[in-house]
mmCIF file of C-alpha atoms and ligand atoms in Angstrom:
data_model
loop_
_atom_site.group_PDB
_atom_site.id
_atom_site.type_symbol
_atom_site.label_atom_id
_atom_site.label_comp_id
_atom_site.label_asym_id
_atom_site.label_seq_id
_atom_site.Cartn_x
_atom_site.Cartn_y
_atom_site.Cartn_z
ATOM 1 C CA MET A 73 14.524 -47.820 37.582
ATOM 2 C CA PRO A 74 14.400 -45.205 40.310
ATOM 3 C CA ALA A 75 12.066 -45.632 43.018
ATOM 4 C CA PRO A 76 9.377 -43.082 42.636
ATOM 5 C CA ASP A 77 8.652 -41.221 45.699
ATOM 6 C CA TYR A 78 5.376 -41.688 47.864
ATOM 7 C CA THR A 79 4.919 -40.255 50.687
ATOM 8 C CA GLU A 80 2.022 -41.793 53.473
ATOM 9 C CA THR A 81 1.062 -38.832 55.684
ATOM 10 C CA PRO A 82 1.242 -41.048 59.244
ATOM 11 C CA SER A 83 -1.251 -41.901 61.731
ATOM 12 C CA ASN A 84 -0.742 -38.750 63.689
ATOM 13 C CA ALA A 85 -0.488 -35.790 61.045
ATOM 14 C CA SER A 86 -2.331 -33.270 62.202
ATOM 15 C CA ALA A 87 -1.975 -30.048 60.203
ATOM 16 C CA ALA A 88 -1.443 -30.359 56.041
ATOM 17 C CA LEU A 89 -2.951 -33.859 55.319
ATOM 18 C CA PRO A 90 -5.594 -36.204 57.076
ATOM 19 C CA PRO A 91 -3.490 -39.402 58.563
ATOM 20 C CA GLY A 92 -3.383 -42.123 55.847
ATOM 21 C CA MET A 93 -3.045 -39.606 52.097
ATOM 22 C CA VAL A 94 -0.652 -40.871 49.944
ATOM 23 C CA LEU A 95 1.516 -37.914 47.420
ATOM 24 C CA GLY A 96 2.444 -39.274 44.516
ATOM 25 C CA PRO A 97 5.385 -38.258 42.787
ATOM 26 C CA ASP A 98 3.773 -35.201 41.679
ATOM 27 C CA GLY A 99 3.197 -34.353 44.917
ATOM 28 C CA LYS A 100 -0.911 -35.193 44.753
ATOM 29 C CA PRO A 101 -2.708 -36.705 46.574
ATOM 30 C CA CYS A 102 -3.530 -40.475 44.990
ATOM 31 C CA ARG A 103 -6.118 -42.245 45.239
ATOM 32 C CA THR A 104 -5.231 -45.565 43.991
ATOM 33 C CA CYS A 105 -2.450 -45.519 47.031
ATOM 34 C CA THR A 106 -5.331 -44.379 49.475
ATOM 35 C CA ASP A 107 -8.153 -45.801 51.180
ATOM 36 C CA TRP A 108 -11.089 -44.098 50.433
ATOM 37 C CA LYS A 109 -11.822 -43.022 54.336
ATOM 38 C CA SER A 110 -8.844 -40.433 54.140
ATOM 39 C CA TRP A 111 -9.094 -39.767 50.078
ATOM 40 C CA SER A 112 -13.167 -39.161 50.961
ATOM 41 C CA LYS A 113 -11.553 -36.022 53.141
ATOM 42 C CA ILE A 114 -9.696 -34.406 50.956
ATOM 43 C CA GLY A 115 -12.483 -34.637 48.733
ATOM 44 C CA LYS A 116 -14.862 -33.268 50.011
ATOM 45 C CA ALA A 117 -12.134 -30.951 51.313
ATOM 46 C CA ALA A 118 -11.373 -29.749 48.266
ATOM 47 C CA LYS A 119 -15.158 -29.178 46.675
ATOM 48 C CA ASN A 120 -15.878 -26.990 50.004
ATOM 49 C CA LYS A 121 -12.675 -24.894 49.421
ATOM 50 C CA GLU A 122 -14.217 -24.360 45.324
ATOM 51 C CA SER A 123 -17.830 -23.759 46.413
ATOM 52 C CA SER A 124 -16.690 -21.592 48.766
ATOM 53 C CA SER A 125 -14.002 -19.917 46.544
ATOM 54 C CA SER A 126 -16.609 -19.622 43.359
ATOM 55 C CA SER A 127 -18.561 -17.957 46.258
ATOM 56 C CA SER A 128 -15.761 -15.185 46.248
ATOM 57 C CA SER A 129 -15.291 -13.146 43.303
ATOM 58 C CA SER A 130 -12.314 -14.739 42.381
ATOM 59 C CA PRO A 131 -11.797 -17.670 40.986
ATOM 60 C CA SER A 132 -9.968 -21.069 41.890
ATOM 61 C CA SER A 133 -7.154 -21.008 39.909
ATOM 62 C CA SER A 134 -5.986 -24.776 41.601
ATOM 63 C CA GLY A 135 -7.127 -28.084 40.833
ATOM 64 C CA SER A 136 -9.509 -30.131 43.461
ATOM 65 C CA THR A 137 -6.899 -32.412 43.808
ATOM 66 C CA ASP A 138 -4.309 -30.255 46.173
ATOM 67 C CA ALA A 139 -4.236 -31.801 49.505
ATOM 68 C CA LYS A 140 -2.818 -29.187 51.083
ATOM 69 C CA THR A 141 -4.709 -26.339 50.237
ATOM 70 C CA ALA A 142 -7.632 -28.292 50.168
ATOM 71 C CA VAL A 143 -7.165 -29.658 53.772
ATOM 72 C CA ALA A 144 -5.673 -26.172 55.139
ATOM 73 C CA ALA A 145 -9.591 -24.823 53.577
ATOM 74 C CA GLY A 146 -11.466 -27.277 56.428
ATOM 75 C CA ALA A 147 -11.485 -31.231 55.864
ATOM 76 C CA ALA A 148 -14.682 -32.388 55.995
ATOM 77 C CA THR A 149 -14.053 -35.176 58.597
ATOM 78 C CA THR A 150 -17.430 -37.228 57.208
ATOM 79 C CA THR A 151 -16.671 -40.293 55.426
ATOM 80 C CA THR A 152 -19.781 -41.370 54.897
ATOM 81 C CA PRO A 153 -21.404 -41.508 51.779
ATOM 82 C CA ALA A 154 -24.639 -39.398 51.221
ATOM 83 C CA SER A 155 -27.155 -41.972 49.937
ATOM 84 C CA SER A 156 -27.788 -44.873 51.298
ATOM 85 C CA SER A 157 -27.972 -46.118 47.663
ATOM 86 C CA PHE A 158 -24.657 -45.248 46.827
ATOM 87 C CA ASN A 159 -22.148 -48.044 45.957
ATOM 88 C CA TYR A 160 -18.220 -46.784 45.664
ATOM 89 C CA GLU A 161 -16.905 -50.281 44.597
ATOM 90 C CA ALA A 162 -19.612 -50.411 41.898
ATOM 91 C CA GLU A 163 -19.346 -46.099 40.649
ATOM 92 C CA CYS A 164 -16.394 -44.679 41.482
ATOM 93 C CA PRO A 165 -12.405 -44.985 40.642
ATOM 94 C CA PRO A 166 -10.555 -47.279 42.591
ATOM 95 C CA ASP A 167 -9.006 -46.823 45.937
ATOM 96 C CA ARG A 168 -6.091 -48.619 47.150
ATOM 97 C CA GLU A 169 -8.920 -51.378 48.735
ATOM 98 C CA VAL A 170 -11.408 -51.548 45.848
ATOM 99 C CA LEU A 171 -7.665 -52.515 43.621
ATOM 100 C CA GLY A 172 -6.619 -54.216 45.695
ATOM 101 C CA ARG A 173 -9.257 -56.853 46.250
ATOM 102 C CA ALA A 174 -9.886 -56.353 42.223
ATOM 103 C CA THR A 175 -6.142 -57.620 41.371
ATOM 104 C CA TRP A 176 -5.782 -60.600 43.796
ATOM 105 C CA THR A 177 -8.555 -61.759 42.499
ATOM 106 C CA PHE A 178 -6.735 -61.312 38.744
ATOM 107 C CA LEU A 179 -3.251 -62.713 40.144
ATOM 108 C CA HIS A 180 -4.681 -65.432 42.012
ATOM 109 C CA THR A 181 -7.281 -66.894 39.581
ATOM 110 C CA MET A 182 -4.554 -66.522 36.426
ATOM 111 C CA ALA A 183 -2.059 -68.783 38.291
ATOM 112 C CA ALA A 184 -5.058 -71.081 39.134
ATOM 113 C CA TYR A 185 -5.298 -71.706 35.595
ATOM 114 C CA TYR A 186 -1.915 -71.698 34.623
ATOM 115 C CA PRO A 187 -0.974 -74.911 32.903
ATOM 116 C CA ASP A 188 0.788 -77.459 34.845
ATOM 117 C CA LYS A 189 3.530 -78.064 32.840
ATOM 118 C CA PRO A 190 4.308 -74.334 31.084
ATOM 119 C CA SER A 191 6.256 -74.203 27.806
ATOM 120 C CA SER A 192 9.782 -72.193 28.405
ATOM 121 C CA MET A 193 7.912 -69.579 26.232
ATOM 122 C CA GLU A 194 5.127 -69.510 28.829
ATOM 123 C CA GLN A 195 6.942 -69.512 32.237
ATOM 124 C CA SER A 196 9.231 -66.958 30.022
ATOM 125 C CA THR A 197 5.793 -64.870 29.282
ATOM 126 C CA MET A 198 4.421 -65.314 33.159
ATOM 127 C CA LYS A 199 7.836 -63.843 34.597
ATOM 128 C CA SER A 200 7.888 -60.842 32.026
ATOM 129 C CA LEU A 201 4.039 -59.936 33.150
ATOM 130 C CA LEU A 202 4.913 -60.289 36.785
ATOM 131 C CA SER A 203 7.842 -57.760 35.904
ATOM 132 C CA SER A 204 5.922 -55.300 33.819
ATOM 133 C CA PHE A 205 2.488 -55.493 36.366
ATOM 134 C CA SER A 206 4.885 -54.654 39.399
ATOM 135 C CA GLN A 207 6.592 -51.872 37.517
ATOM 136 C CA PHE A 208 2.713 -50.167 36.527
ATOM 137 C CA TYR A 209 0.793 -51.462 39.649
ATOM 138 C CA PRO A 210 -0.585 -47.802 40.388
ATOM 139 C CA CYS A 211 -0.312 -48.287 44.142
ATOM 140 C CA GLY A 212 3.011 -46.832 44.475
ATOM 141 C CA HIS A 213 4.142 -47.433 47.085
ATOM 142 C CA CYS A 214 2.453 -51.296 46.749
ATOM 143 C CA ALA A 215 3.931 -51.823 43.415
ATOM 144 C CA GLU A 216 7.871 -50.918 45.344
ATOM 145 C CA HIS A 217 6.938 -52.903 47.937
ATOM 146 C CA LEU A 218 6.006 -55.679 45.490
ATOM 147 C CA ARG A 219 9.113 -54.957 44.142
ATOM 148 C CA GLN A 220 11.380 -55.649 47.084
ATOM 149 C CA GLU A 221 9.829 -58.839 47.600
ATOM 150 C CA MET A 222 10.235 -60.544 44.068
ATOM 151 C CA LYS A 223 14.181 -59.416 44.606
ATOM 152 C CA VAL A 224 13.926 -61.583 47.531
ATOM 153 C CA THR A 225 11.413 -64.136 46.289
ATOM 154 C CA PRO A 226 11.448 -64.142 42.125
ATOM 155 C CA PRO A 227 8.560 -65.580 41.134
ATOM 156 C CA LYS A 228 8.298 -70.003 40.955
ATOM 157 C CA VAL A 229 6.872 -70.593 37.327
ATOM 158 C CA GLU A 230 7.676 -73.719 36.681
ATOM 159 C CA SER A 231 4.097 -75.051 37.616
ATOM 160 C CA ARG A 232 0.007 -73.824 38.563
ATOM 161 C CA LYS A 233 0.940 -75.326 41.912
ATOM 162 C CA GLU A 234 4.510 -73.319 42.281
ATOM 163 C CA LEU A 235 2.479 -70.308 41.183
ATOM 164 C CA ALA A 236 -0.404 -71.167 42.513
ATOM 165 C CA TRP A 237 1.969 -71.357 45.703
ATOM 166 C CA TRP A 238 4.514 -68.341 44.922
ATOM 167 C CA MET A 239 1.191 -65.546 44.515
ATOM 168 C CA CYS A 240 -0.229 -67.069 47.545
ATOM 169 C CA GLY A 241 3.017 -66.372 49.712
ATOM 170 C CA MET A 242 3.434 -62.800 48.188
ATOM 171 C CA HIS A 243 -0.145 -62.164 49.508
ATOM 172 C CA ASN A 244 0.468 -63.678 52.448
ATOM 173 C CA LYS A 245 3.249 -61.108 52.963
ATOM 174 C CA VAL A 246 0.871 -58.166 52.220
ATOM 175 C CA ASN A 247 -1.562 -60.101 54.773
ATOM 176 C CA GLU A 248 1.157 -59.937 57.231
ATOM 177 C CA MET A 249 2.786 -56.457 56.532
ATOM 178 C CA LEU A 250 -1.386 -54.896 56.723
ATOM 179 C CA GLY A 251 -1.778 -56.713 60.036
ATOM 180 C CA LYS A 252 -4.700 -59.062 57.893
ATOM 181 C CA GLU A 253 -4.951 -63.295 58.903
ATOM 182 C CA ILE A 254 -2.920 -65.588 57.083
ATOM 183 C CA PHE A 255 -4.325 -67.249 54.192
ATOM 184 C CA ASP A 256 -3.775 -70.958 54.305
ATOM 185 C CA CYS A 257 -2.009 -71.500 51.154
ATOM 186 C CA ASN A 258 -3.488 -75.615 50.691
ATOM 187 C CA ARG A 259 -7.040 -73.633 50.260
ATOM 188 C CA VAL A 260 -5.703 -71.573 46.984
ATOM 189 C CA ASP A 261 -7.075 -74.315 44.937
ATOM 190 C CA GLU A 262 -10.448 -74.193 46.996
ATOM 191 C CA ARG A 263 -10.626 -70.631 47.154
ATOM 192 C CA TRP A 264 -10.142 -69.429 43.072
ATOM 193 C CA ARG A 265 -10.649 -72.629 40.745
ATOM 194 C CA ASP A 266 -12.940 -75.229 42.534
ATOM 195 C CA GLY A 267 -15.403 -73.659 45.195
ATOM 196 C CA PRO A 268 -15.794 -75.239 48.467
ATOM 197 C CA ALA A 269 -16.655 -78.901 48.714
ATOM 198 C CA ASP A 270 -20.354 -78.684 50.111
ATOM 199 C CA GLY A 271 -21.006 -76.948 46.392
ATOM 200 C CA ARG A 272 -22.066 -73.724 47.838
ATOM 201 C CA CYS A 273 -20.886 -71.938 45.037
ATOM 202 C CA ASP A 274 -22.126 -74.305 42.042
HETATM 203 C C1 LIG B 381 0.233 -56.477 44.630
HETATM 204 C C2 LIG B 381 -0.460 -55.773 45.475
HETATM 205 C C3 LIG B 381 -0.072 -55.755 46.604
HETATM 206 C C4 LIG B 381 -0.433 -54.186 47.766
HETATM 207 N N1 LIG B 381 0.296 -53.645 48.457
HETATM 208 C C5 LIG B 381 -0.742 -52.952 49.017
HETATM 209 C C6 LIG B 381 0.040 -52.317 50.581
HETATM 210 O O1 LIG B 381 1.666 -52.374 50.326
HETATM 211 N N2 LIG B 381 -0.794 -51.478 51.267
HETATM 212 C C7 LIG B 381 -1.817 -51.401 51.249
HETATM 213 O O2 LIG B 381 -2.095 -50.598 52.377
HETATM 214 N N3 LIG B 381 -2.764 -52.212 50.455
HETATM 215 C C8 LIG B 381 -1.674 -53.444 49.354
HETATM 216 N N4 LIG B 381 -2.474 -54.033 48.702
HETATM 217 C C9 LIG B 381 -3.870 -53.892 48.775
HETATM 218 C C10 LIG B 381 -4.284 -55.021 49.432
HETATM 219 O O3 LIG B 381 -3.565 -56.266 49.705
HETATM 220 C C11 LIG B 381 -5.993 -55.489 49.910
HETATM 221 O O4 LIG B 381 -6.037 -55.826 48.990
HETATM 222 C C12 LIG B 381 -6.716 -54.565 50.475
HETATM 223 O O5 LIG B 381 -6.707 -54.123 51.558
HETATM 224 C C13 LIG B 381 -8.118 -54.559 50.848
HETATM 225 O O6 LIG B 381 -8.086 -55.778 51.997
HETATM 226 P P1 LIG B 381 -8.976 -57.379 51.672
HETATM 227 O O7 LIG B 381 -9.086 -57.760 53.088
HETATM 228 O O8 LIG B 381 -10.082 -56.753 51.326
HETATM 229 O O9 LIG B 381 -8.856 -58.767 50.864
HETATM 230 P P2 LIG B 381 -7.477 -58.688 49.814
HETATM 231 O O10 LIG B 381 -6.171 -58.727 50.908
HETATM 232 O O11 LIG B 381 -7.689 -57.816 49.145
HETATM 233 O O12 LIG B 381 -7.642 -60.071 49.559
HETATM 234 C C14 LIG B 381 -9.108 -60.740 48.719
HETATM 235 C C15 LIG B 381 -9.653 -62.184 48.861
HETATM 236 O O13 LIG B 381 -8.486 -63.457 48.676
HETATM 237 C C16 LIG B 381 -7.746 -64.217 49.559
HETATM 238 N N5 LIG B 381 -6.741 -63.814 50.126
HETATM 239 C C17 LIG B 381 -6.444 -63.415 51.248
HETATM 240 N N6 LIG B 381 -4.963 -63.479 51.282
HETATM 241 C C18 LIG B 381 -4.281 -64.696 50.282
HETATM 242 C C19 LIG B 381 -3.254 -65.370 49.713
HETATM 243 N N7 LIG B 381 -2.498 -64.897 50.536
HETATM 244 N N8 LIG B 381 -3.747 -66.368 49.299
HETATM 245 C C20 LIG B 381 -4.867 -66.691 48.546
HETATM 246 N N9 LIG B 381 -6.099 -65.691 48.914
HETATM 247 C C21 LIG B 381 -5.958 -64.875 49.666
HETATM 248 C C22 LIG B 381 -9.352 -63.734 50.570
HETATM 249 O O14 LIG B 381 -10.435 -64.859 50.420
HETATM 250 C C23 LIG B 381 -9.825 -62.454 50.254
HETATM 251 O O15 LIG B 381 -11.093 -62.039 50.696
HETATM 252 C C24 LIG B 381 -1.575 -54.112 47.950
HETATM 253 C C25 LIG B 381 -2.576 -55.313 46.825
HETATM 254 C C26 LIG B 381 -1.995 -55.899 45.269
HETATM 255 C C27 LIG B 381 -2.852 -57.215 44.711
#
């Protein structure tokens, strides 16, 4: 399957798009590929554009997600929600960060409860699930990266421990790429299944 064309604006981008904004293959900003900080700039810019268009006589014909026109109209720079009771994660469609956290929760928890001795059918189902997942994960450039990593290190589905460690390794590759702390894979069961020994999660 040909890789879709995702483009991230560089950190020194100055003109058309805010840095960090990712465009999907359709050329429109991709919310699930972008962090909310960058997304909110384009969102507010689009709103500014719409309100200035509606105050003039000609109605806006383009969608509110047309990044280039919106930013050209003057991107708002604030990323602070208007109301302190506003909770982005609880109220809004996911950005790249929210989607990532929720997905890792699902993936690690699924691995933590995978059978110790999976049947060959269960192993093959898990392989298909991960392969399908890497095709459809809605952050396109994240999915592309995952597919590349899965070619180099294919999923280990022979046992619960192997899958949990493989998943931990995949997550650590992303952590490394993003400059985040590397997680100690000896702690995957504690983090995702058993909870810490001091019982604070019980
Ligand atoms: C498949 C996939 C690919 C991604 N690719 C990209 C990408 O290319 N670019 C991008 O910007 N973002 C990507 N993301 C999102 C990114 O990984 C984070 O989810 C996001 O940046 C939020 O990070 P966070 O610091 O809140 O914690 P997350 O990295 O989301 O971690 C959530 C929790 O998992 C635990 N944890 C951390 N590392 C491990 C580990 N190795 N094993 C087990 N548990 C762990 C920690 O307790 C942590 O609090 C991807 C997400 C997924 C699911």
